[in-house]
Short mmCIF file of C-alpha atoms and ligand atoms in Angstrom, two decimals:
data_model
loop_
_atom_site.label_atom_id
_atom_site.label_comp_id
_atom_site.label_asym_id
_atom_site.label_seq_id
_atom_site.Cartn_x
_atom_site.Cartn_y
_atom_site.Cartn_z
CA MET A 352 18.45 29.16 -17.29
CA TYR A 353 18.72 26.29 -14.83
CA SER A 354 21.84 24.22 -14.30
CA PHE A 355 22.06 21.37 -11.83
CA GLY A 356 24.61 18.62 -11.24
CA ASN A 357 24.43 14.96 -10.37
CA VAL A 358 24.74 14.04 -6.71
CA ALA A 359 26.55 10.88 -5.59
CA GLY A 360 27.46 10.13 -2.00
CA GLY A 361 26.12 13.53 -1.00
CA GLN A 362 28.62 15.33 -3.28
CA GLN A 363 28.08 17.10 -6.59
CA LEU A 364 29.89 15.18 -9.35
CA ASP A 365 32.24 17.10 -11.67
CA ILE A 366 30.57 17.96 -14.97
CA SER A 367 32.74 17.20 -17.97
CA SER A 368 30.01 17.72 -20.55
CA SER A 369 26.36 18.69 -20.47
CA PHE A 370 23.29 18.68 -22.70
CA ASP A 371 20.59 21.27 -23.36
CA VAL A 372 17.05 20.97 -22.07
CA SER A 373 14.49 23.06 -23.92
CA ASN A 374 11.28 24.75 -22.85
CA PRO A 375 8.56 23.11 -24.97
CA SER A 376 6.31 26.19 -24.79
CA THR A 377 8.85 28.60 -26.25
CA GLY A 378 11.65 26.49 -27.72
CA ALA A 379 14.07 28.54 -25.58
CA LEU A 380 16.84 26.96 -23.55
CA ALA A 381 15.38 25.83 -20.20
CA GLY A 382 18.67 24.68 -18.75
CA LYS A 383 21.61 22.32 -18.87
CA ALA A 384 22.02 18.88 -17.34
CA PRO A 385 25.22 16.86 -17.00
CA ALA A 386 25.82 14.23 -19.67
CA GLY A 387 26.72 11.58 -17.11
CA SER A 388 29.25 8.98 -18.22
CA VAL A 389 29.35 5.30 -17.36
CA ALA A 390 32.18 6.22 -14.94
CA ASP A 391 29.80 8.69 -13.22
CA LEU A 392 27.20 5.93 -13.02
CA GLU A 393 29.76 3.65 -11.36
CA THR A 394 30.47 6.40 -8.83
CA ALA A 395 26.76 6.77 -8.07
CA ILE A 396 26.24 3.01 -7.69
CA ALA A 397 29.32 2.73 -5.45
CA ALA A 398 27.99 5.56 -3.27
CA ALA A 399 24.59 3.85 -2.98
CA GLU A 400 26.31 0.56 -2.11
CA ALA A 401 28.46 2.24 0.53
CA ALA A 402 25.43 3.90 2.15
CA PHE A 403 23.35 0.71 2.23
CA PRO A 404 24.68 -1.02 5.41
CA ALA A 405 24.08 1.96 7.72
CA TRP A 406 20.79 2.98 6.09
CA SER A 407 19.33 -0.53 6.15
CA ALA A 408 20.42 -0.94 9.78
CA LEU A 409 18.31 2.02 10.92
CA SER A 410 15.02 1.27 12.62
CA ASP A 411 11.78 1.63 10.71
CA ALA A 412 10.86 4.60 12.85
CA GLU A 413 14.11 6.39 11.97
CA ARG A 414 13.56 5.91 8.26
CA GLN A 415 9.97 7.10 8.65
CA GLN A 416 11.29 10.30 10.22
CA TYR A 417 13.79 10.81 7.41
CA CYS A 418 11.02 10.44 4.82
CA MET A 419 8.92 12.99 6.70
CA LYS A 420 11.89 15.37 6.60
CA VAL A 421 12.08 14.88 2.82
CA ALA A 422 8.39 15.82 2.56
CA ASP A 423 8.93 18.96 4.66
CA LYS A 424 11.94 19.95 2.57
CA LEU A 425 10.03 19.52 -0.70
CA GLU A 426 7.11 21.46 0.71
CA ALA A 427 9.42 24.36 1.56
CA HIS A 428 10.53 24.37 -2.12
CA LEU A 429 7.16 23.58 -3.69
CA GLU A 430 6.91 26.70 -5.84
CA GLU A 431 10.55 26.58 -6.94
CA LEU A 432 10.23 22.94 -8.04
CA ALA A 433 6.94 23.69 -9.82
CA GLN A 434 8.57 26.50 -11.78
CA ILE A 435 11.44 24.29 -12.92
CA LEU A 436 8.91 21.63 -13.90
CA THR A 437 6.77 23.99 -15.96
CA THR A 438 9.89 25.38 -17.65
CA GLU A 439 11.09 21.99 -18.86
CA GLN A 440 7.86 19.97 -19.13
CA GLY A 441 5.44 22.64 -20.33
CA LYS A 442 2.50 21.82 -18.06
CA PRO A 443 0.68 24.77 -16.47
CA MET A 444 1.62 25.97 -13.02
CA GLY A 445 -2.01 25.68 -11.81
CA GLY A 446 -4.85 23.20 -12.31
CA ALA A 447 -3.62 19.62 -12.65
CA GLY A 448 -0.18 20.99 -13.55
CA SER A 449 3.10 21.58 -11.75
CA MET A 450 1.89 22.76 -8.32
CA PHE A 451 -0.47 19.76 -8.32
CA GLU A 452 2.36 17.39 -9.30
CA ILE A 453 4.77 18.59 -6.61
CA GLY A 454 1.92 18.64 -4.07
CA GLY A 455 1.10 15.05 -5.04
CA ALA A 456 4.77 14.07 -4.67
CA ILE A 457 4.76 15.46 -1.12
CA ALA A 458 1.49 13.69 -0.25
CA TRP A 459 2.83 10.38 -1.61
CA THR A 460 6.01 10.83 0.44
CA ARG A 461 4.07 11.39 3.66
CA TYR A 462 1.74 8.47 2.98
CA ASN A 463 4.64 6.05 2.36
CA ALA A 464 6.43 7.34 5.43
CA SER A 465 3.38 6.47 7.50
CA LEU A 466 3.22 2.82 6.39
CA GLU A 467 4.53 0.00 8.56
CA VAL A 468 6.78 -2.85 7.43
CA PRO A 469 5.34 -5.74 9.41
CA VAL A 470 6.89 -8.96 10.68
CA GLU A 471 4.25 -11.60 9.98
CA VAL A 472 3.89 -14.61 12.27
CA ILE A 473 3.09 -17.60 10.07
CA GLN A 474 3.05 -20.18 12.84
CA ASP A 475 3.44 -20.04 16.61
CA ASP A 476 2.60 -23.35 18.36
CA GLU A 477 4.18 -26.32 20.07
CA ASN A 478 5.98 -27.18 16.81
CA GLY A 479 7.76 -23.83 16.69
CA ARG A 480 7.47 -20.24 15.56
CA ILE A 481 7.93 -19.10 11.99
CA GLU A 482 8.19 -15.43 11.09
CA LEU A 483 8.13 -13.72 7.71
CA HIS A 484 10.52 -10.77 7.59
CA ARG A 485 10.87 -8.13 4.86
CA LYS A 486 14.46 -7.26 4.02
CA PRO A 487 15.67 -4.47 1.74
CA ILE A 488 17.05 -5.59 -1.61
CA GLY A 489 20.13 -3.33 -1.76
CA VAL A 490 20.71 -0.71 -4.45
CA VAL A 491 17.56 0.10 -6.43
CA GLY A 492 17.93 1.63 -9.90
CA SER A 493 15.09 4.01 -10.78
CA ILE A 494 14.51 5.05 -14.39
CA THR A 495 11.87 7.72 -14.96
CA PRO A 496 9.96 9.28 -17.91
CA TRP A 497 9.19 12.87 -18.93
CA ASN A 498 5.43 13.16 -18.37
CA TRP A 499 5.20 13.38 -14.55
CA PRO A 500 8.92 13.38 -13.82
CA VAL A 501 8.92 14.52 -10.19
CA MET A 502 5.88 12.58 -9.02
CA ILE A 503 7.06 9.36 -10.69
CA ALA A 504 10.58 9.73 -9.25
CA ILE A 505 8.96 10.02 -5.80
CA TRP A 506 6.88 6.89 -6.47
CA HIS A 507 10.14 5.05 -7.12
CA ILE A 508 12.46 6.59 -4.54
CA ILE A 509 10.39 6.92 -1.36
CA PRO A 510 9.07 3.33 -1.03
CA ALA A 511 12.59 2.08 -1.84
CA ILE A 512 14.37 4.13 0.82
CA ARG A 513 11.51 3.74 3.31
CA THR A 514 12.15 -0.03 3.29
CA GLY A 515 15.93 0.36 3.69
CA ASN A 516 17.24 0.36 0.14
CA THR A 517 19.45 3.03 -1.39
CA VAL A 518 18.71 4.48 -4.84
CA VAL A 519 20.30 5.67 -8.06
CA ASN A 520 17.78 7.60 -10.17
CA LYS A 521 18.10 8.30 -13.88
CA PRO A 522 15.61 10.91 -15.12
CA SER A 523 14.46 11.24 -18.72
CA PRO A 524 16.84 13.42 -20.77
CA PHE A 525 13.77 15.49 -21.81
CA THR A 526 13.00 16.60 -18.22
CA PRO A 527 15.99 16.06 -15.92
CA LEU A 528 16.12 19.46 -14.19
CA SER A 529 13.27 19.24 -11.69
CA THR A 530 14.39 15.75 -10.63
CA LEU A 531 18.02 16.87 -10.21
CA ARG A 532 16.93 19.77 -8.02
CA MET A 533 14.64 17.49 -6.01
CA ILE A 534 17.49 15.03 -5.38
CA GLU A 535 19.77 17.91 -4.31
CA LEU A 536 17.10 18.89 -1.78
CA MET A 537 16.69 15.31 -0.56
CA ASN A 538 20.44 15.20 0.05
CA GLU A 539 20.12 18.15 2.41
CA VAL A 540 18.17 15.95 4.83
CA LEU A 541 19.19 12.35 4.05
CA PRO A 542 22.51 10.65 4.88
CA ALA A 543 25.04 10.77 2.02
CA GLY A 544 24.58 8.10 -0.65
CA VAL A 545 20.98 7.15 0.16
CA VAL A 546 19.64 8.87 -2.98
CA ASN A 547 21.92 9.56 -5.96
CA SER A 548 21.26 10.93 -9.43
CA ILE A 549 22.72 10.21 -12.84
CA THR A 550 21.51 12.07 -15.90
CA GLY A 551 22.54 11.11 -19.39
CA ASP A 552 21.30 9.39 -22.48
CA ASN A 553 19.39 6.13 -22.80
CA GLU A 554 22.64 4.16 -22.68
CA ILE A 555 22.98 4.98 -18.97
CA GLY A 556 19.62 3.28 -18.38
CA ALA A 557 20.74 0.26 -20.37
CA VAL A 558 23.93 -0.09 -18.29
CA MET A 559 21.92 0.25 -15.07
CA SER A 560 19.56 -2.53 -16.04
CA SER A 561 22.39 -5.05 -16.48
CA HIS A 562 24.60 -3.84 -13.61
CA ASP A 563 25.51 -6.54 -11.09
CA LYS A 564 25.45 -4.16 -8.09
CA ILE A 565 21.84 -3.10 -8.70
CA GLY A 566 19.36 -5.52 -7.12
CA LYS A 567 16.14 -4.06 -8.49
CA ILE A 568 15.04 -1.81 -11.32
CA VAL A 569 11.87 0.20 -11.00
CA PHE A 570 11.04 1.63 -14.40
CA THR A 571 8.24 3.80 -15.71
CA GLY A 572 8.16 4.39 -19.43
CA SER A 573 7.29 2.78 -22.71
CA THR A 574 6.63 -0.91 -23.23
CA PRO A 575 9.48 -1.38 -25.76
CA THR A 576 12.00 0.06 -23.25
CA GLY A 577 10.50 -2.08 -20.47
CA GLN A 578 10.98 -5.15 -22.66
CA LYS A 579 14.65 -4.25 -23.20
CA ILE A 580 15.14 -3.74 -19.46
CA MET A 581 13.57 -7.10 -18.70
CA GLY A 582 15.99 -8.72 -21.15
CA SER A 583 19.10 -7.05 -19.78
CA ALA A 584 18.04 -7.66 -16.15
CA ALA A 585 17.90 -11.41 -16.77
CA ASN A 586 21.61 -12.13 -16.20
CA THR A 587 21.50 -10.86 -12.63
CA LEU A 588 17.88 -11.91 -11.99
CA LYS A 589 16.98 -8.42 -10.82
CA ARG A 590 13.70 -7.73 -9.11
CA LEU A 591 11.59 -5.63 -11.46
CA THR A 592 8.70 -3.24 -11.19
CA LEU A 593 7.73 -2.12 -14.68
CA GLU A 594 5.02 0.51 -15.19
CA LEU A 595 4.62 0.63 -18.94
CA GLY A 596 2.36 1.93 -21.66
CA GLY A 597 -1.40 1.94 -21.58
CA ASN A 598 -4.20 2.18 -24.12
CA ASP A 599 -7.07 2.48 -21.67
CA ALA A 600 -10.62 1.93 -22.87
CA GLY A 601 -13.60 3.82 -21.48
CA ILE A 602 -17.01 2.23 -22.10
CA VAL A 603 -20.13 4.37 -21.82
CA LEU A 604 -23.30 2.40 -20.99
CA GLU A 605 -26.75 3.38 -22.29
CA ASP A 606 -28.03 4.75 -18.98
CA ALA A 607 -25.29 7.43 -18.74
CA ASP A 608 -26.13 11.13 -18.96
CA PRO A 609 -23.85 12.68 -21.66
CA GLN A 610 -23.88 16.16 -20.15
CA ALA A 611 -23.12 14.86 -16.66
CA ILE A 612 -20.13 12.72 -17.74
CA ALA A 613 -18.53 15.00 -20.36
CA ALA A 614 -16.18 16.92 -18.03
CA ASP A 615 -14.87 13.79 -16.30
CA ILE A 616 -14.41 11.95 -19.60
CA PHE A 617 -12.57 14.96 -20.98
CA TRP A 618 -10.16 15.26 -18.06
CA GLY A 619 -9.75 11.48 -17.89
CA ALA A 620 -8.49 11.65 -21.47
CA PHE A 621 -6.70 15.00 -21.58
CA VAL A 622 -5.09 15.54 -18.17
CA ASN A 623 -1.45 16.54 -18.77
CA ASN A 624 -2.36 16.80 -22.46
CA GLY A 625 -3.03 13.07 -22.67
CA GLN A 626 0.60 12.41 -21.73
CA THR A 627 -0.32 10.13 -18.87
CA CYS A 628 -0.02 6.36 -18.80
CA ALA A 629 -3.51 5.85 -17.35
CA CYS A 630 -5.36 8.38 -19.52
CA LEU A 631 -8.56 7.31 -21.23
CA LYS A 632 -7.21 6.67 -24.74
CA ARG A 633 -10.20 5.20 -26.61
CA LEU A 634 -13.84 5.90 -25.81
CA TYR A 635 -16.61 3.45 -26.75
CA VAL A 636 -20.11 4.96 -26.88
CA PRO A 637 -23.43 3.17 -27.62
CA ASP A 638 -25.40 4.15 -30.75
CA ALA A 639 -28.19 5.76 -28.73
CA LEU A 640 -25.84 8.24 -27.02
CA TYR A 641 -23.12 8.62 -29.64
CA ASP A 642 -23.99 12.03 -31.07
CA GLN A 643 -24.87 13.49 -27.68
CA VAL A 644 -21.58 12.37 -26.09
CA CYS A 645 -19.56 13.68 -29.06
CA ASP A 646 -21.38 17.03 -28.95
CA ALA A 647 -20.92 17.37 -25.18
CA LEU A 648 -17.19 16.65 -25.45
CA VAL A 649 -16.69 19.10 -28.33
CA GLU A 650 -18.55 21.78 -26.39
CA PHE A 651 -16.44 21.15 -23.28
CA ALA A 652 -13.15 21.13 -25.25
CA ALA A 653 -13.94 24.51 -26.82
CA ASN A 654 -13.59 26.20 -23.42
CA VAL A 655 -10.32 24.60 -22.30
CA LYS A 656 -7.40 27.03 -22.23
CA VAL A 657 -4.21 25.80 -23.92
CA GLY A 658 -0.99 27.83 -23.81
CA ASP A 659 2.29 28.62 -22.10
CA GLY A 660 2.21 27.03 -18.67
CA PHE A 661 3.26 30.29 -17.01
CA ALA A 662 0.35 32.26 -18.49
CA GLU A 663 -2.56 32.89 -16.14
CA GLY A 664 -5.43 30.38 -16.20
CA MET A 665 -3.92 27.85 -18.64
CA GLU A 666 -5.25 24.32 -18.27
CA LEU A 667 -3.07 22.48 -20.79
CA GLY A 668 0.39 23.19 -22.21
CA PRO A 669 2.27 21.94 -25.26
CA VAL A 670 3.22 18.37 -26.11
CA GLN A 671 6.53 17.89 -24.31
CA ASN A 672 8.77 16.95 -27.23
CA ARG A 673 8.90 16.78 -31.02
CA MET A 674 9.06 12.98 -31.18
CA GLN A 675 5.78 12.69 -29.26
CA PHE A 676 4.17 15.54 -31.21
CA ASP A 677 4.99 13.81 -34.51
CA LYS A 678 3.61 10.52 -33.21
CA VAL A 679 0.29 12.10 -32.22
CA ASN A 680 0.12 13.96 -35.55
CA GLU A 681 0.80 10.77 -37.54
CA LEU A 682 -1.85 8.81 -35.64
CA VAL A 683 -4.43 11.56 -36.20
CA ARG A 684 -3.63 11.54 -39.94
CA ALA A 685 -3.82 7.73 -40.01
CA SER A 686 -7.20 7.87 -38.27
CA ILE A 687 -8.54 10.22 -40.96
CA GLU A 688 -7.17 7.93 -43.69
CA HIS A 689 -9.11 5.10 -42.04
CA GLY A 690 -12.33 7.11 -42.35
CA GLY A 691 -12.22 8.98 -39.03
CA LYS A 692 -14.10 12.29 -38.92
CA VAL A 693 -12.47 15.20 -37.09
CA LEU A 694 -14.91 16.66 -34.55
CA CYS A 695 -12.46 19.30 -33.34
CA GLY A 696 -8.73 19.96 -33.69
CA GLY A 697 -7.03 17.79 -36.30
CA PRO A 698 -3.57 17.28 -37.77
CA VAL A 699 -1.04 20.12 -37.80
CA ASP A 700 1.18 21.21 -40.71
CA ASP A 701 3.04 23.91 -38.79
CA ALA A 702 6.16 22.33 -37.27
CA SER A 703 7.29 25.54 -35.54
CA THR A 704 5.48 24.89 -32.26
CA LEU A 705 4.71 21.98 -29.95
CA PHE A 706 1.14 23.15 -29.25
CA PHE A 707 -1.22 20.53 -30.62
CA PRO A 708 -4.94 21.34 -30.75
CA ILE A 709 -7.29 19.30 -28.60
CA THR A 710 -8.48 16.67 -31.06
CA LEU A 711 -11.63 14.56 -30.93
CA ILE A 712 -12.20 12.05 -33.73
CA ALA A 713 -15.26 10.02 -34.58
CA ALA A 714 -13.38 6.82 -35.43
CA ALA A 715 -14.73 4.77 -38.32
CA SER A 716 -13.90 1.43 -36.71
CA ASN A 717 -12.01 -0.32 -33.96
CA ASP A 718 -9.19 -1.00 -36.46
CA ASP A 719 -8.30 2.70 -36.59
CA PRO A 720 -4.56 3.07 -35.70
CA LEU A 721 -5.49 5.86 -33.23
CA VAL A 722 -7.63 3.26 -31.44
CA GLN A 723 -5.18 0.40 -31.65
CA GLN A 724 -2.00 2.27 -30.61
CA GLU A 725 -1.17 4.43 -27.62
CA GLN A 726 -1.20 8.09 -28.74
CA PHE A 727 0.08 9.58 -25.45
CA GLY A 728 -1.09 13.04 -26.47
CA PRO A 729 -4.15 15.27 -26.89
CA ALA A 730 -6.20 13.21 -29.37
CA LEU A 731 -9.11 10.95 -28.44
CA PRO A 732 -10.87 8.51 -30.80
CA ILE A 733 -14.57 7.92 -30.09
CA ILE A 734 -15.89 4.58 -31.36
CA ARG A 735 -19.58 3.77 -31.84
CA TYR A 736 -20.91 0.41 -30.62
CA SER A 737 -24.16 -1.49 -30.57
CA ASP A 738 -23.30 -4.70 -28.73
CA LEU A 739 -21.85 -4.60 -25.20
CA ASP A 740 -20.29 -8.09 -25.32
CA GLU A 741 -18.55 -7.21 -28.57
CA VAL A 742 -17.27 -3.90 -27.22
CA ILE A 743 -15.82 -5.58 -24.11
CA ARG A 744 -14.06 -7.99 -26.45
CA GLN A 745 -12.69 -5.02 -28.43
CA ALA A 746 -11.58 -3.24 -25.26
CA ASN A 747 -9.65 -6.36 -24.21
CA ASP A 748 -8.29 -7.09 -27.67
CA ASN A 749 -5.15 -5.01 -27.09
CA PRO A 750 -1.70 -5.88 -25.74
CA ASN A 751 -2.06 -3.20 -23.03
CA GLY A 752 -4.02 -3.56 -19.82
CA LEU A 753 -3.34 -0.62 -17.53
CA GLY A 754 -6.67 1.03 -16.65
CA GLY A 755 -10.27 1.06 -17.82
CA SER A 756 -13.51 2.86 -17.02
CA VAL A 757 -17.23 2.27 -17.27
CA TRP A 758 -19.62 5.23 -17.39
CA THR A 759 -22.92 4.30 -15.80
CA ASN A 760 -25.10 4.98 -12.77
CA ASP A 761 -25.93 1.28 -12.45
CA LYS A 762 -23.47 -0.19 -9.93
CA ALA A 763 -24.43 -3.80 -10.63
CA ARG A 764 -23.83 -3.41 -14.37
CA PHE A 765 -20.58 -1.62 -13.60
CA ALA A 766 -19.43 -4.53 -11.44
CA ASP A 767 -20.21 -7.00 -14.21
CA VAL A 768 -18.41 -5.03 -16.97
CA ALA A 769 -15.46 -4.16 -14.68
CA ASN A 770 -15.01 -7.83 -13.86
CA ARG A 771 -14.76 -8.66 -17.56
CA MET A 772 -12.18 -5.98 -18.38
CA GLU A 773 -8.51 -7.03 -18.61
CA CYS A 774 -6.74 -4.20 -16.79
CA GLY A 775 -5.08 -3.36 -13.49
CA SER A 776 -7.56 -0.66 -12.34
CA VAL A 777 -11.19 0.01 -13.29
CA TRP A 778 -13.07 3.18 -12.41
CA ARG A 779 -16.76 4.08 -12.49
CA ASN A 780 -17.62 7.53 -13.89
CA LYS A 781 -14.01 8.69 -13.73
CA HIS A 782 -10.70 7.60 -15.22
CA GLY A 783 -7.11 7.53 -13.99
CA ALA A 784 -7.90 8.70 -10.46
CA ILE A 785 -5.00 7.09 -8.62
CA GLN A 786 -4.29 7.45 -4.93
CA PRO A 787 -1.34 6.53 -2.68
CA ASN A 788 -3.15 3.83 -0.70
CA ALA A 789 -4.45 1.85 -3.72
CA PRO A 790 -2.01 -0.46 -5.57
CA PHE A 791 -1.55 0.56 -9.21
CA GLY A 792 -0.06 -1.44 -12.05
CA GLY A 793 -0.79 -3.00 -15.40
CA VAL A 794 -1.57 -6.47 -16.69
CA LYS A 795 -0.34 -7.93 -20.00
CA CYS A 796 2.17 -5.60 -21.73
CA SER A 797 1.34 -2.67 -19.41
CA GLY A 798 3.71 -3.86 -16.75
CA VAL A 799 4.95 -6.16 -14.07
CA GLY A 800 4.13 -5.64 -10.38
CA VAL A 801 2.43 -2.71 -8.67
CA GLU A 802 3.32 0.55 -7.00
CA PHE A 803 1.46 2.33 -4.14
CA GLY A 804 -0.15 1.02 -1.00
CA GLN A 805 1.30 -1.71 1.17
CA GLU A 806 1.81 -3.99 -1.86
CA GLY A 807 3.85 -1.33 -3.65
CA LEU A 808 5.95 -0.66 -0.58
CA LEU A 809 6.73 -4.32 -0.02
CA ALA A 810 7.73 -4.75 -3.67
CA ASN A 811 11.00 -3.13 -2.57
CA THR A 812 11.78 -6.01 -0.22
CA ASN A 813 12.83 -9.64 -0.31
CA ILE A 814 11.07 -12.12 1.94
CA GLN A 815 13.15 -13.89 4.56
CA VAL A 816 11.43 -16.68 6.47
CA VAL A 817 12.89 -17.17 9.94
CA TYR A 818 12.38 -20.51 11.75
CA LEU A 819 12.91 -19.62 15.39
P1 LIG B 155 10.79 5.81 -22.65
O1 LIG B 155 10.65 4.34 -22.48
O2 LIG B 155 11.23 6.33 -23.95
O3 LIG B 155 11.85 6.41 -21.59
C1 LIG B 155 11.69 6.23 -20.19
C2 LIG B 155 13.06 6.23 -19.55
O4 LIG B 155 13.81 5.09 -19.98
C3 LIG B 155 13.92 7.45 -19.86
O5 LIG B 155 14.61 7.84 -18.68
C4 LIG B 155 14.89 6.89 -20.90
O6 LIG B 155 16.13 7.59 -20.95
C5 LIG B 155 15.12 5.47 -20.39
N1 LIG B 155 15.59 4.52 -21.39
C6 LIG B 155 15.49 4.58 -22.73
N2 LIG B 155 16.05 3.48 -23.32
C7 LIG B 155 16.48 2.70 -22.30
C8 LIG B 155 17.10 1.41 -22.25
N3 LIG B 155 17.38 0.71 -23.34
N4 LIG B 155 17.36 0.89 -21.03
C9 LIG B 155 17.02 1.55 -19.90
N5 LIG B 155 16.47 2.78 -19.89
C10 LIG B 155 16.18 3.34 -21.08
O7 LIG B 155 9.39 6.40 -22.18
P2 LIG B 155 8.91 7.93 -22.23
O8 LIG B 155 8.69 8.31 -23.66
O9 LIG B 155 9.78 8.76 -21.37
O10 LIG B 155 7.48 7.82 -21.50
C11 LIG B 155 6.30 7.58 -22.21
C12 LIG B 155 5.80 6.16 -21.99
O11 LIG B 155 5.78 5.88 -20.60
C13 LIG B 155 4.38 5.93 -22.46
O12 LIG B 155 4.28 4.72 -23.15
C14 LIG B 155 3.56 5.84 -21.18
O13 LIG B 155 2.38 5.12 -21.27
C15 LIG B 155 4.55 5.25 -20.25
N6 LIG B 155 4.22 5.57 -18.86
C16 LIG B 155 3.73 4.59 -18.07
C17 LIG B 155 3.37 4.86 -16.77
C18 LIG B 155 2.80 3.78 -15.88
O14 LIG B 155 2.72 3.99 -14.67
N7 LIG B 155 2.43 2.62 -16.42
C19 LIG B 155 3.52 6.14 -16.26
C20 LIG B 155 4.03 7.13 -17.09
C21 LIG B 155 4.40 6.83 -18.39
#
């Protein structure tokens, strides 16, 4: 059983009460995390505030070196962190699971460390010189979800500290342990107070998002929570980066080869058991290819290994928590009530486990609730279409706009369809393939701002224009 504390100002905070974290594969106790109080949060914010002047005064090169040291430290603990992650999140150790997630976190850290924060010269002539400087905001509050808890915490923390901010992170109460351990490790190489943790219930996140000493909130999670954060951040006019829900459409074009695309469609939809913001969540297939694509996906799904993340060769684990399991189950039932035909998997009556079968559904129409709402789990609706213009309209007729994909070998047709899709990223013949140098974010209700790349880095700064 794991037990970690909150760190503020480089010190472990006293634990007056704690809460249980369970292993979703077994239901056993995975560990205990501190139930941080608002007083603990104040301590963490005060520590971040106290560390800010010295940290922000360091040179860029010094902060780059510190970030590199964080990457080295995490690399030295890669396996340990992966084991904690599998214990509390359920994802397999191998494949696109915990080792992959921690490895990705390290790669993202190194990439952000390597970026420069430029001073831009806007004008330099006989009328004067004007420079655009990037200044850190101050204390950044980071609020993270349970699906990719370590990687997403890194996406928040590293660009923020790289640009001279200090951070207070609040992990999801479903998966706090790996993040707490990671922040302990960061504190072994960073100056005290640069990165602080505060675990606790949702109320802690709500207090953070209205706190007058926090200059920015970076939040990854559901759209309803993002909307609440935006509301409570209004009083202090906080800077916001919100990475919210997605209901990504994939559109297969008539020239695609069903056998050739099946594996990439499957993993685009089911990586991390579908519990990924930018998973393919509704698949539109033309009449001519519909049966072939369905058959190829069913055949592929039959060979995917689902089980305890510590068992050899597993590719998918359980759904992480009961609330999400019930949501997926309800949407699958609703899809059937709307005329959907189960191709494999289907709803579950047994409430004793969090393992949900890989489910593919031939949806009866675009109005199916499994098509309209984000399932965030291992169930994919496949919708038949006959008119491309109409299907692009359907793909866009959704409040979300995170990612999208087009499955075709025709690059010109891809460019045309991609241009007409309302989403922050569009892929050809793959889905959800993010990388640290390409900005990522959603349009419409999928978010505000971007992470990754130079744009994501600079989102942690305020502009100061200097007239020399
Ligand atoms: P969630 O919104 O329930 O919780 C996320 C975090 O917010 C948790 O730490 C939670 O404790 C905290 N929180 C809850 N209420 C709060 C409040 N009122 N104020 C401040 N913080 C509060 O989301 P989740 O269930 O953990 O994650 C699943 C959702 O996240 C899905 O919708 C998914 O699409 C989305 N997501 C988006 C991205 C992206 O990059 N766009 C990435 C991963 C997940």
